[in-house]
PDB file of C-alpha atoms in Angstrom:
ATOM      1  CA  UNK R   1     -67.772 -56.491-134.043  1.00  0.00           C
ATOM      2  CA  UNK R   2     -67.503 -59.924-132.459  1.00  0.00           C
ATOM      3  CA  UNK R   3     -67.162 -59.964-128.693  1.00  0.00           C
ATOM      4  CA  UNK R   4     -66.470 -62.571-126.050  1.00  0.00           C
ATOM      5  CA  UNK R   5     -68.939 -63.547-123.391  1.00  0.00           C
ATOM      6  CA  UNK R   6     -67.601 -60.730-121.165  1.00  0.00           C
ATOM      7  CA  UNK R   7     -68.337 -58.101-123.820  1.00  0.00           C
ATOM      8  CA  UNK R   8     -64.638 -57.277-124.451  1.00  0.00           C
ATOM      9  CA  UNK R   9     -62.922 -57.423-127.892  1.00  0.00           C
ATOM     10  CA  UNK R  10     -60.694 -60.432-128.526  1.00  0.00           C
ATOM     11  CA  UNK R  11     -56.991 -60.052-127.702  1.00  0.00           C
ATOM     12  CA  UNK R  12     -56.001 -60.267-131.360  1.00  0.00           C
ATOM     13  CA  UNK R  13     -58.111 -57.201-132.162  1.00  0.00           C
ATOM     14  CA  UNK R  14     -56.444 -55.187-129.370  1.00  0.00           C
ATOM     15  CA  UNK R  15     -53.119 -55.690-131.139  1.00  0.00           C
ATOM     16  CA  UNK R  16     -54.523 -54.008-134.278  1.00  0.00           C
ATOM     17  CA  UNK R  17     -54.830 -50.582-132.667  1.00  0.00           C
ATOM     18  CA  UNK R  18     -52.346 -47.716-132.899  1.00  0.00           C
ATOM     19  CA  UNK R  19     -49.691 -47.973-130.198  1.00  0.00           C
ATOM     20  CA  UNK R  20     -50.129 -44.265-129.406  1.00  0.00           C
ATOM     21  CA  UNK R  21     -53.916 -44.178-129.742  1.00  0.00           C
ATOM     22  CA  UNK R  22     -55.290 -47.478-128.333  1.00  0.00           C
ATOM     23  CA  UNK R  23     -58.865 -46.658-129.392  1.00  0.00           C
ATOM     24  CA  UNK R  24     -57.997 -46.331-133.082  1.00  0.00           C
ATOM     25  CA  UNK R  25     -57.913 -49.478-135.196  1.00  0.00           C
ATOM     26  CA  UNK R  26     -55.439 -49.532-138.046  1.00  0.00           C
ATOM     27  CA  UNK R  27     -53.777 -51.867-140.507  1.00  0.00           C
ATOM     28  CA  UNK R  28     -50.748 -49.611-140.986  1.00  0.00           C
ATOM     29  CA  UNK R  29     -47.380 -50.525-139.508  1.00  0.00           C
ATOM     30  CA  UNK R  30     -44.121 -48.679-138.956  1.00  0.00           C
ATOM     31  CA  UNK R  31     -41.646 -49.947-141.546  1.00  0.00           C
ATOM     32  CA  UNK R  32     -38.876 -49.878-138.952  1.00  0.00           C
ATOM     33  CA  UNK R  33     -40.275 -51.129-135.616  1.00  0.00           C
ATOM     34  CA  UNK R  34     -43.386 -52.837-137.073  1.00  0.00           C
ATOM     35  CA  UNK R  35     -45.715 -51.271-134.521  1.00  0.00           C
ATOM     36  CA  UNK R  36     -49.252 -50.341-135.539  1.00  0.00           C
ATOM     37  CA  UNK R  37     -49.740 -46.644-136.354  1.00  0.00           C
ATOM     38  CA  UNK R  38     -52.825 -44.659-137.266  1.00  0.00           C
ATOM     39  CA  UNK R  39     -52.863 -42.090-140.107  1.00  0.00           C
ATOM     40  CA  UNK R  40     -52.235 -39.239-137.635  1.00  0.00           C
ATOM     41  CA  UNK R  41     -49.032 -40.892-136.404  1.00  0.00           C
ATOM     42  CA  UNK R  42     -47.834 -41.960-139.831  1.00  0.00           C
ATOM     43  CA  UNK R  43     -44.688 -40.200-141.092  1.00  0.00           C
ATOM     44  CA  UNK R  44     -43.426 -40.471-144.655  1.00  0.00           C
ATOM     45  CA  UNK R  45     -40.148 -42.378-145.077  1.00  0.00           C
ATOM     46  CA  UNK R  46     -37.954 -43.323-148.050  1.00  0.00           C
ATOM     47  CA  UNK R  47     -39.473 -46.792-147.795  1.00  0.00           C
ATOM     48  CA  UNK R  48     -42.963 -47.101-146.316  1.00  0.00           C
ATOM     49  CA  UNK R  49     -43.985 -45.105-143.255  1.00  0.00           C
ATOM     50  CA  UNK R  50     -42.545 -44.650-139.785  1.00  0.00           C
ATOM     51  CA  UNK R  51     -43.856 -43.879-136.330  1.00  0.00           C
ATOM     52  CA  UNK R  52     -42.967 -40.635-134.500  1.00  0.00           C
ATOM     53  CA  UNK R  53     -40.574 -42.416-132.102  1.00  0.00           C
ATOM     54  CA  UNK R  54     -38.520 -43.882-134.941  1.00  0.00           C
ATOM     55  CA  UNK R  55     -38.440 -40.513-136.718  1.00  0.00           C
ATOM     56  CA  UNK R  56     -37.064 -38.818-133.580  1.00  0.00           C
ATOM     57  CA  UNK R  57     -34.437 -41.543-133.226  1.00  0.00           C
ATOM     58  CA  UNK R  58     -33.383 -41.080-136.853  1.00  0.00           C
ATOM     59  CA  UNK R  59     -33.148 -37.300-136.447  1.00  0.00           C
ATOM     60  CA  UNK R  60     -30.762 -37.692-133.519  1.00  0.00           C
ATOM     61  CA  UNK R  61     -28.430 -39.887-135.538  1.00  0.00           C
ATOM     62  CA  UNK R  62     -28.563 -38.013-138.856  1.00  0.00           C
ATOM     63  CA  UNK R  63     -25.650 -35.612-139.327  1.00  0.00           C
ATOM     64  CA  UNK R  64     -26.813 -31.994-139.456  1.00  0.00           C
ATOM     65  CA  UNK R  65     -26.033 -29.967-142.574  1.00  0.00           C
ATOM     66  CA  UNK R  66     -23.239 -27.400-142.227  1.00  0.00           C
ATOM     67  CA  UNK R  67     -22.011 -24.455-144.248  1.00  0.00           C
ATOM     68  CA  UNK R  68     -18.562 -24.512-145.801  1.00  0.00           C
ATOM     69  CA  UNK R  69     -17.239 -22.724-142.685  1.00  0.00           C
ATOM     70  CA  UNK R  70     -18.875 -25.122-140.225  1.00  0.00           C
ATOM     71  CA  UNK R  71     -21.959 -23.143-139.219  1.00  0.00           C
ATOM     72  CA  UNK R  72     -25.526 -24.359-139.378  1.00  0.00           C
ATOM     73  CA  UNK R  73     -27.446 -23.073-142.415  1.00  0.00           C
ATOM     74  CA  UNK R  74     -29.791 -20.226-141.566  1.00  0.00           C
ATOM     75  CA  UNK R  75     -33.194 -19.646-143.090  1.00  0.00           C
ATOM     76  CA  UNK R  76     -33.298 -15.995-142.047  1.00  0.00           C
ATOM     77  CA  UNK R  77     -30.597 -13.605-140.735  1.00  0.00           C
ATOM     78  CA  UNK R  78     -32.144 -13.405-137.291  1.00  0.00           C
ATOM     79  CA  UNK R  79     -29.004 -12.113-135.567  1.00  0.00           C
ATOM     80  CA  UNK R  80     -28.721  -9.257-138.066  1.00  0.00           C
ATOM     81  CA  UNK R  81     -32.355  -8.380-137.465  1.00  0.00           C
ATOM     82  CA  UNK R  82     -31.811  -8.483-133.699  1.00  0.00           C
ATOM     83  CA  UNK R  83     -28.702  -6.266-133.845  1.00  0.00           C
ATOM     84  CA  UNK R  84     -30.483  -3.689-135.977  1.00  0.00           C
ATOM     85  CA  UNK R  85     -33.446  -3.731-133.599  1.00  0.00           C
ATOM     86  CA  UNK R  86     -31.173  -3.222-130.564  1.00  0.00           C
ATOM     87  CA  UNK R  87     -29.372  -0.297-132.209  1.00  0.00           C
ATOM     88  CA  UNK R  88     -32.646   1.372-133.187  1.00  0.00           C
ATOM     89  CA  UNK R  89     -34.046   0.792-129.694  1.00  0.00           C
ATOM     90  CA  UNK R  90     -30.924   2.284-128.105  1.00  0.00           C
ATOM     91  CA  UNK R  91     -31.235   5.311-130.393  1.00  0.00           C
ATOM     92  CA  UNK R  92     -34.834   5.873-129.329  1.00  0.00           C
ATOM     93  CA  UNK R  93     -33.724   5.722-125.706  1.00  0.00           C
ATOM     94  CA  UNK R  94     -31.026   8.320-126.487  1.00  0.00           C
ATOM     95  CA  UNK R  95     -33.600  10.660-127.975  1.00  0.00           C
ATOM     96  CA  UNK R  96     -35.635  10.484-124.778  1.00  0.00           C
ATOM     97  CA  UNK R  97     -32.693  10.393-122.329  1.00  0.00           C
ATOM     98  CA  UNK R  98     -29.551  11.903-123.948  1.00  0.00           C
ATOM     99  CA  UNK R  99     -27.636  11.352-120.690  1.00  0.00           C
ATOM    100  CA  UNK R 100     -27.193   7.667-121.586  1.00  0.00           C
ATOM    101  CA  UNK R 101     -24.489   8.717-124.044  1.00  0.00           C
ATOM    102  CA  UNK R 102     -22.174   9.894-121.264  1.00  0.00           C
ATOM    103  CA  UNK R 103     -23.066   6.876-119.128  1.00  0.00           C
ATOM    104  CA  UNK R 104     -22.356   4.200-121.722  1.00  0.00           C
ATOM    105  CA  UNK R 105     -19.893   5.678-124.254  1.00  0.00           C
ATOM    106  CA  UNK R 106     -16.329   4.384-124.661  1.00  0.00           C
ATOM    107  CA  UNK R 107     -14.594   6.860-122.348  1.00  0.00           C
ATOM    108  CA  UNK R 108     -11.320   5.366-121.151  1.00  0.00           C
ATOM    109  CA  UNK R 109     -10.725   7.599-118.152  1.00  0.00           C
ATOM    110  CA  UNK R 110     -12.172  10.854-116.865  1.00  0.00           C
ATOM    111  CA  UNK R 111     -13.440  12.759-113.862  1.00  0.00           C
ATOM    112  CA  UNK R 112     -17.019  13.711-113.032  1.00  0.00           C
ATOM    113  CA  UNK R 113     -18.162  16.264-110.460  1.00  0.00           C
ATOM    114  CA  UNK R 114     -21.345  16.235-108.395  1.00  0.00           C
ATOM    115  CA  UNK R 115     -23.238  18.033-111.178  1.00  0.00           C
ATOM    116  CA  UNK R 116     -22.299  15.375-113.718  1.00  0.00           C
ATOM    117  CA  UNK R 117     -19.838  17.618-115.573  1.00  0.00           C
ATOM    118  CA  UNK R 118     -16.995  15.636-117.136  1.00  0.00           C
ATOM    119  CA  UNK R 119     -13.316  16.639-116.901  1.00  0.00           C
ATOM    120  CA  UNK R 120     -10.013  15.278-118.194  1.00  0.00           C
ATOM    121  CA  UNK R 121      -8.299  12.857-115.839  1.00  0.00           C
ATOM    122  CA  UNK R 122      -4.735  14.089-115.334  1.00  0.00           C
ATOM    123  CA  UNK R 123      -3.844  11.235-112.989  1.00  0.00           C
ATOM    124  CA  UNK R 124      -3.978  13.395-109.855  1.00  0.00           C
ATOM    125  CA  UNK R 125      -6.438  12.495-107.097  1.00  0.00           C
ATOM    126  CA  UNK R 126      -8.904  15.357-106.697  1.00  0.00           C
ATOM    127  CA  UNK R 127     -11.417  15.393-103.812  1.00  0.00           C
ATOM    128  CA  UNK R 128     -14.984  15.835-104.968  1.00  0.00           C
ATOM    129  CA  UNK R 129     -14.342  14.346-108.399  1.00  0.00           C
ATOM    130  CA  UNK R 130     -15.227  10.764-109.210  1.00  0.00           C
ATOM    131  CA  UNK R 131     -13.027   8.821-111.653  1.00  0.00           C
ATOM    132  CA  UNK R 132     -15.023   7.123-114.400  1.00  0.00           C
ATOM    133  CA  UNK R 133     -14.283   5.131-117.537  1.00  0.00           C
ATOM    134  CA  UNK R 134     -12.961   1.798-118.697  1.00  0.00           C
ATOM    135  CA  UNK R 135      -9.719   2.139-116.737  1.00  0.00           C
ATOM    136  CA  UNK R 136     -11.766   2.405-113.534  1.00  0.00           C
ATOM    137  CA  UNK R 137     -13.664  -0.831-113.966  1.00  0.00           C
ATOM    138  CA  UNK R 138     -16.432   0.257-116.344  1.00  0.00           C
ATOM    139  CA  UNK R 139     -15.552  -2.352-118.945  1.00  0.00           C
ATOM    140  CA  UNK R 140     -19.109  -2.562-120.209  1.00  0.00           C
ATOM    141  CA  UNK R 141     -18.436   0.674-122.104  1.00  0.00           C
ATOM    142  CA  UNK R 142     -16.374  -1.311-124.610  1.00  0.00           C
ATOM    143  CA  UNK R 143     -19.570  -3.020-125.841  1.00  0.00           C
ATOM    144  CA  UNK R 144     -22.384  -0.632-124.930  1.00  0.00           C
ATOM    145  CA  UNK R 145     -20.746   2.188-126.899  1.00  0.00           C
ATOM    146  CA  UNK R 146     -21.107   0.078-130.050  1.00  0.00           C
ATOM    147  CA  UNK R 147     -24.909   0.258-129.773  1.00  0.00           C
ATOM    148  CA  UNK R 148     -25.077   4.047-129.313  1.00  0.00           C
ATOM    149  CA  UNK R 149     -24.866   6.784-131.958  1.00  0.00           C
ATOM    150  CA  UNK R 150     -24.631  10.531-132.246  1.00  0.00           C
ATOM    151  CA  UNK R 151     -27.893  12.408-131.868  1.00  0.00           C
ATOM    152  CA  UNK R 152     -29.189  14.446-134.827  1.00  0.00           C
ATOM    153  CA  UNK R 153     -27.993  17.634-133.145  1.00  0.00           C
ATOM    154  CA  UNK R 154     -24.460  16.382-132.437  1.00  0.00           C
ATOM    155  CA  UNK R 155     -21.479  16.893-134.683  1.00  0.00           C
ATOM    156  CA  UNK R 156     -21.170  17.016-138.452  1.00  0.00           C
ATOM    157  CA  UNK R 157     -22.540  13.519-138.933  1.00  0.00           C
ATOM    158  CA  UNK R 158     -25.812  13.760-137.032  1.00  0.00           C
ATOM    159  CA  UNK R 159     -28.384  11.268-138.261  1.00  0.00           C
ATOM    160  CA  UNK R 160     -26.015  10.011-140.990  1.00  0.00           C
ATOM    161  CA  UNK R 161     -23.975   8.311-138.275  1.00  0.00           C
ATOM    162  CA  UNK R 162     -26.589   5.694-137.434  1.00  0.00           C
ATOM    163  CA  UNK R 163     -27.959   5.543-140.997  1.00  0.00           C
ATOM    164  CA  UNK R 164     -24.550   4.651-142.437  1.00  0.00           C
ATOM    165  CA  UNK R 165     -23.890   1.935-139.854  1.00  0.00           C
ATOM    166  CA  UNK R 166     -27.343   0.361-140.158  1.00  0.00           C
ATOM    167  CA  UNK R 167     -27.070   0.289-143.926  1.00  0.00           C
ATOM    168  CA  UNK R 168     -23.773  -1.554-143.924  1.00  0.00           C
ATOM    169  CA  UNK R 169     -24.899  -3.861-141.128  1.00  0.00           C
ATOM    170  CA  UNK R 170     -27.883  -4.790-143.309  1.00  0.00           C
ATOM    171  CA  UNK R 171     -25.787  -5.256-146.468  1.00  0.00           C
ATOM    172  CA  UNK R 172     -22.869  -7.172-144.948  1.00  0.00           C
ATOM    173  CA  UNK R 173     -24.562  -8.855-142.017  1.00  0.00           C
ATOM    174  CA  UNK R 174     -27.004 -10.933-144.049  1.00  0.00           C
ATOM    175  CA  UNK R 175     -24.251 -12.306-146.297  1.00  0.00           C
ATOM    176  CA  UNK R 176     -21.848 -13.145-143.456  1.00  0.00           C
ATOM    177  CA  UNK R 177     -24.554 -14.680-141.278  1.00  0.00           C
ATOM    178  CA  UNK R 178     -25.567 -16.896-144.190  1.00  0.00           C
ATOM    179  CA  UNK R 179     -21.952 -18.064-144.579  1.00  0.00           C
ATOM    180  CA  UNK R 180     -21.094 -18.530-140.903  1.00  0.00           C
ATOM    181  CA  UNK R 181     -24.362 -19.286-139.144  1.00  0.00           C
ATOM    182  CA  UNK R 182     -25.819 -17.416-136.185  1.00  0.00           C
ATOM    183  CA  UNK R 183     -23.239 -18.141-133.487  1.00  0.00           C
ATOM    184  CA  UNK R 184     -20.068 -17.547-135.511  1.00  0.00           C
ATOM    185  CA  UNK R 185     -21.489 -14.386-137.035  1.00  0.00           C
ATOM    186  CA  UNK R 186     -22.380 -12.994-133.616  1.00  0.00           C
ATOM    187  CA  UNK R 187     -18.854 -13.781-132.402  1.00  0.00           C
ATOM    188  CA  UNK R 188     -17.368 -11.795-135.299  1.00  0.00           C
ATOM    189  CA  UNK R 189     -19.647  -8.843-134.622  1.00  0.00           C
ATOM    190  CA  UNK R 190     -19.025  -8.655-130.881  1.00  0.00           C
ATOM    191  CA  UNK R 191     -15.260  -9.145-131.152  1.00  0.00           C
ATOM    192  CA  UNK R 192     -15.110  -6.482-133.863  1.00  0.00           C
ATOM    193  CA  UNK R 193     -17.013  -4.088-131.618  1.00  0.00           C
ATOM    194  CA  UNK R 194     -14.674  -4.980-128.759  1.00  0.00           C
ATOM    195  CA  UNK R 195     -11.621  -4.535-130.969  1.00  0.00           C
ATOM    196  CA  UNK R 196     -12.711  -1.058-131.975  1.00  0.00           C
ATOM    197  CA  UNK R 197     -13.300  -0.058-128.367  1.00  0.00           C
ATOM    198  CA  UNK R 198      -9.989  -1.483-127.213  1.00  0.00           C
ATOM    199  CA  UNK R 199      -7.864   0.341-129.812  1.00  0.00           C
ATOM    200  CA  UNK R 200      -9.675   3.566-129.008  1.00  0.00           C
ATOM    201  CA  UNK R 201      -8.921   2.997-125.329  1.00  0.00           C
ATOM    202  CA  UNK R 202      -5.261   2.291-126.024  1.00  0.00           C
ATOM    203  CA  UNK R 203      -4.653   5.323-128.250  1.00  0.00           C
ATOM    204  CA  UNK R 204      -7.039   7.960-126.879  1.00  0.00           C
ATOM    205  CA  UNK R 205      -8.296   6.952-123.429  1.00  0.00           C
ATOM    206  CA  UNK R 206      -9.538  10.467-122.639  1.00  0.00           C
ATOM    207  CA  UNK R 207     -11.695  10.626-125.775  1.00  0.00           C
ATOM    208  CA  UNK R 208     -15.213   9.179-125.668  1.00  0.00           C
ATOM    209  CA  UNK R 209     -16.739   7.623-128.764  1.00  0.00           C
ATOM    210  CA  UNK R 210     -19.970   5.899-129.751  1.00  0.00           C
ATOM    211  CA  UNK R 211     -21.164   3.991-132.783  1.00  0.00           C
ATOM    212  CA  UNK R 212     -21.300   0.588-134.419  1.00  0.00           C
ATOM    213  CA  UNK R 213     -18.612   1.620-136.899  1.00  0.00           C
ATOM    214  CA  UNK R 214     -15.958  -0.629-135.345  1.00  0.00           C
ATOM    215  CA  UNK R 215     -18.262  -3.651-135.555  1.00  0.00           C
ATOM    216  CA  UNK R 216     -19.286  -2.794-139.114  1.00  0.00           C
ATOM    217  CA  UNK R 217     -15.666  -2.370-140.193  1.00  0.00           C
ATOM    218  CA  UNK R 218     -15.001  -5.757-138.612  1.00  0.00           C
ATOM    219  CA  UNK R 219     -17.775  -7.253-140.748  1.00  0.00           C
ATOM    220  CA  UNK R 220     -16.153  -5.694-143.803  1.00  0.00           C
ATOM    221  CA  UNK R 221     -12.787  -7.240-142.916  1.00  0.00           C
ATOM    222  CA  UNK R 222     -14.397 -10.634-142.307  1.00  0.00           C
ATOM    223  CA  UNK R 223     -16.372 -10.375-145.550  1.00  0.00           C
ATOM    224  CA  UNK R 224     -13.225  -9.768-147.586  1.00  0.00           C
ATOM    225  CA  UNK R 225     -11.499 -12.788-146.026  1.00  0.00           C
ATOM    226  CA  UNK R 226     -14.466 -15.120-146.541  1.00  0.00           C
ATOM    227  CA  UNK R 227     -15.038 -14.102-150.143  1.00  0.00           C
ATOM    228  CA  UNK R 228     -11.368 -14.509-151.013  1.00  0.00           C
ATOM    229  CA  UNK R 229     -11.483 -17.980-149.480  1.00  0.00           C
ATOM    230  CA  UNK R 230     -14.538 -18.936-151.540  1.00  0.00           C
ATOM    231  CA  UNK R 231     -13.535 -16.983-154.669  1.00  0.00           C
ATOM    232  CA  UNK R 232     -17.097 -15.710-154.731  1.00  0.00           C
ATOM    233  CA  UNK R 233     -18.286 -12.138-154.215  1.00  0.00           C
ATOM    234  CA  UNK R 234     -22.019 -11.717-153.535  1.00  0.00           C
ATOM    235  CA  UNK R 235     -21.317  -7.978-153.368  1.00  0.00           C
ATOM    236  CA  UNK R 236     -18.908  -6.363-155.812  1.00  0.00           C
ATOM    237  CA  UNK R 237     -15.546  -5.818-154.047  1.00  0.00           C
ATOM    238  CA  UNK R 238     -15.379  -2.171-155.032  1.00  0.00           C
ATOM    239  CA  UNK R 239     -18.703  -1.625-153.287  1.00  0.00           C
ATOM    240  CA  UNK R 240     -17.241  -2.888-149.999  1.00  0.00           C
ATOM    241  CA  UNK R 241     -13.514  -2.325-149.635  1.00  0.00           C
ATOM    242  CA  UNK R 242     -13.062   0.938-151.531  1.00  0.00           C
ATOM    243  CA  UNK R 243     -15.905   2.865-149.814  1.00  0.00           C
ATOM    244  CA  UNK R 244     -14.712   1.711-146.395  1.00  0.00           C
ATOM    245  CA  UNK R 245     -11.107   2.763-147.022  1.00  0.00           C
ATOM    246  CA  UNK R 246     -12.204   6.141-148.404  1.00  0.00           C
ATOM    247  CA  UNK R 247     -14.543   6.714-145.477  1.00  0.00           C
ATOM    248  CA  UNK R 248     -11.866   5.784-142.947  1.00  0.00           C
ATOM    249  CA  UNK R 249      -9.447   8.331-144.451  1.00  0.00           C
ATOM    250  CA  UNK R 250     -11.950  11.157-144.929  1.00  0.00           C
ATOM    251  CA  UNK R 251     -13.646  10.758-141.553  1.00  0.00           C
ATOM    252  CA  UNK R 252     -10.427  10.455-139.536  1.00  0.00           C
ATOM    253  CA  UNK R 253     -10.637  14.132-138.585  1.00  0.00           C
ATOM    254  CA  UNK R 254     -14.001  13.961-136.822  1.00  0.00           C
ATOM    255  CA  UNK R 255     -14.634  10.278-136.070  1.00  0.00           C
ATOM    256  CA  UNK R 256     -12.801   7.614-134.102  1.00  0.00           C
ATOM    257  CA  UNK R 257     -10.403   6.201-136.681  1.00  0.00           C
ATOM    258  CA  UNK R 258      -9.062   4.017-133.890  1.00  0.00           C
ATOM    259  CA  UNK R 259     -12.460   2.355-133.540  1.00  0.00           C
ATOM    260  CA  UNK R 260     -12.672   1.774-137.287  1.00  0.00           C
ATOM    261  CA  UNK R 261      -9.183   0.313-137.530  1.00  0.00           C
ATOM    262  CA  UNK R 262      -9.514  -1.781-134.364  1.00  0.00           C
ATOM    263  CA  UNK R 263     -12.765  -3.300-135.566  1.00  0.00           C
ATOM    264  CA  UNK R 264     -11.341  -3.973-139.018  1.00  0.00           C
ATOM    265  CA  UNK R 265      -8.316  -5.789-137.587  1.00  0.00           C
ATOM    266  CA  UNK R 266     -10.325  -7.845-135.089  1.00  0.00           C
ATOM    267  CA  UNK R 267     -12.973  -8.848-137.624  1.00  0.00           C
ATOM    268  CA  UNK R 268     -10.373  -9.731-140.239  1.00  0.00           C
ATOM    269  CA  UNK R 269      -8.378 -11.809-137.764  1.00  0.00           C
ATOM    270  CA  UNK R 270     -11.401 -13.798-136.596  1.00  0.00           C
ATOM    271  CA  UNK R 271     -12.473 -14.179-140.220  1.00  0.00           C
ATOM    272  CA  UNK R 272      -9.095 -15.694-141.058  1.00  0.00           C
ATOM    273  CA  UNK R 273      -9.505 -18.221-138.266  1.00  0.00           C
ATOM    274  CA  UNK R 274     -12.988 -19.167-139.449  1.00  0.00           C
ATOM    275  CA  UNK R 275     -12.131 -19.299-143.157  1.00  0.00           C
ATOM    276  CA  UNK R 276      -8.897 -21.286-143.034  1.00  0.00           C
ATOM    277  CA  UNK R 277      -9.508 -23.664-140.142  1.00  0.00           C
ATOM    278  CA  UNK R 278      -8.686 -27.243-141.253  1.00  0.00           C
ATOM    279  CA  UNK R 279     -11.760 -29.327-142.032  1.00  0.00           C
ATOM    280  CA  UNK R 280     -10.904 -32.119-139.608  1.00  0.00           C
ATOM    281  CA  UNK R 281     -10.580 -29.769-136.626  1.00  0.00           C
ATOM    282  CA  UNK R 282     -12.616 -26.834-137.866  1.00  0.00           C
ATOM    283  CA  UNK R 283     -14.750 -26.149-134.816  1.00  0.00           C
ATOM    284  CA  UNK R 284     -11.889 -26.599-132.332  1.00  0.00           C
ATOM    285  CA  UNK R 285      -9.623 -24.230-134.273  1.00  0.00           C
ATOM    286  CA  UNK R 286     -12.383 -21.661-134.692  1.00  0.00           C
ATOM    287  CA  UNK R 287     -13.163 -21.703-130.981  1.00  0.00           C
ATOM    288  CA  UNK R 288      -9.450 -21.400-130.183  1.00  0.00           C
ATOM    289  CA  UNK R 289      -9.029 -18.404-132.514  1.00  0.00           C
ATOM    290  CA  UNK R 290     -12.105 -16.698-131.083  1.00  0.00           C
ATOM    291  CA  UNK R 291     -10.895 -17.258-127.528  1.00  0.00           C
ATOM    292  CA  UNK R 292      -7.354 -16.106-128.370  1.00  0.00           C
ATOM    293  CA  UNK R 293      -8.576 -12.825-129.876  1.00  0.00           C
ATOM    294  CA  UNK R 294     -10.849 -12.228-126.876  1.00  0.00           C
ATOM    295  CA  UNK R 295      -8.030 -12.947-124.404  1.00  0.00           C
ATOM    296  CA  UNK R 296      -5.641 -10.668-126.308  1.00  0.00           C
ATOM    297  CA  UNK R 297      -8.113  -7.784-126.252  1.00  0.00           C
ATOM    298  CA  UNK R 298      -8.846  -8.268-122.562  1.00  0.00           C
ATOM    299  CA  UNK R 299      -5.125  -8.405-121.766  1.00  0.00           C
ATOM    300  CA  UNK R 300      -4.550  -5.121-123.593  1.00  0.00           C
ATOM    301  CA  UNK R 301      -7.316  -3.482-121.588  1.00  0.00           C
ATOM    302  CA  UNK R 302      -5.835  -4.763-118.318  1.00  0.00           C
ATOM    303  CA  UNK R 303      -2.330  -3.510-119.161  1.00  0.00           C
ATOM    304  CA  UNK R 304      -3.582  -0.092-120.242  1.00  0.00           C
ATOM    305  CA  UNK R 305      -5.828   0.224-117.185  1.00  0.00           C
ATOM    306  CA  UNK R 306      -2.931  -0.529-114.863  1.00  0.00           C
ATOM    307  CA  UNK R 307      -0.786   2.022-116.660  1.00  0.00           C
ATOM    308  CA  UNK R 308      -3.437   4.714-116.240  1.00  0.00           C
ATOM    309  CA  UNK R 309      -4.392   3.984-112.655  1.00  0.00           C
ATOM    310  CA  UNK R 310      -1.078   2.792-111.267  1.00  0.00           C
TER     311      UNK R 310
END
């Protein structure tokens, strides 16, 4: 290489090095900004090659792909996986510490003595008994109860309780998450779970319940709405709607039908808002519907709590 009298390369040679790696000579140029780039910095483009800075600028200005309902396309149903993992984890905790069922179920109102024994709350103040439940500020029960399930030794359902809910969460969740994207799908699930807990609280506040059934029924209601909107059924309708209706009727005697129905109504209502939001204002309408359903459910809890506690 030719050098000057000082031993340094000529100025024109310095300009032939990569702008990100000054020690690497190159003849390649970015087709957009015309700066020199080495093979490591070269990025394929429709015409020629581009530098990393220009690629990042293009990515910020390119419109992101969306599903027909406005969500971002998902490669994997990560939210469904996460929900299943949380339910299984909660079940393992139950097996080790069964007392978590009484601590986090959907009890609306009740009394507990010093020994932890639970009694019906008749509305009369009783010294030595602590009021517990949703009506007494334990609102977290509306959501935590949706992640708990009956133990194998409890009731007629036993292990089938969690197995049934996980199966339908797996079947329905993947399809809905693919249609709505992560965030919208999670909103449907949580509001469905909340809807089931709220209706149970309104109708039978002294009855405790656990299970993801309300959330799963909400997914079923949302699924029906979305598929009718698209005129496409990834799962045969009779495999979704008919089994859920039959199960709701048959299990009404020993399960919380209020939780099932509340979840179904909440999930279907949110699904309607997501499916039929106008294209020009889709996101705004969907957010408004989600917020309106949440506010309605919270308002119902407040009114019922005031009625129970005075």
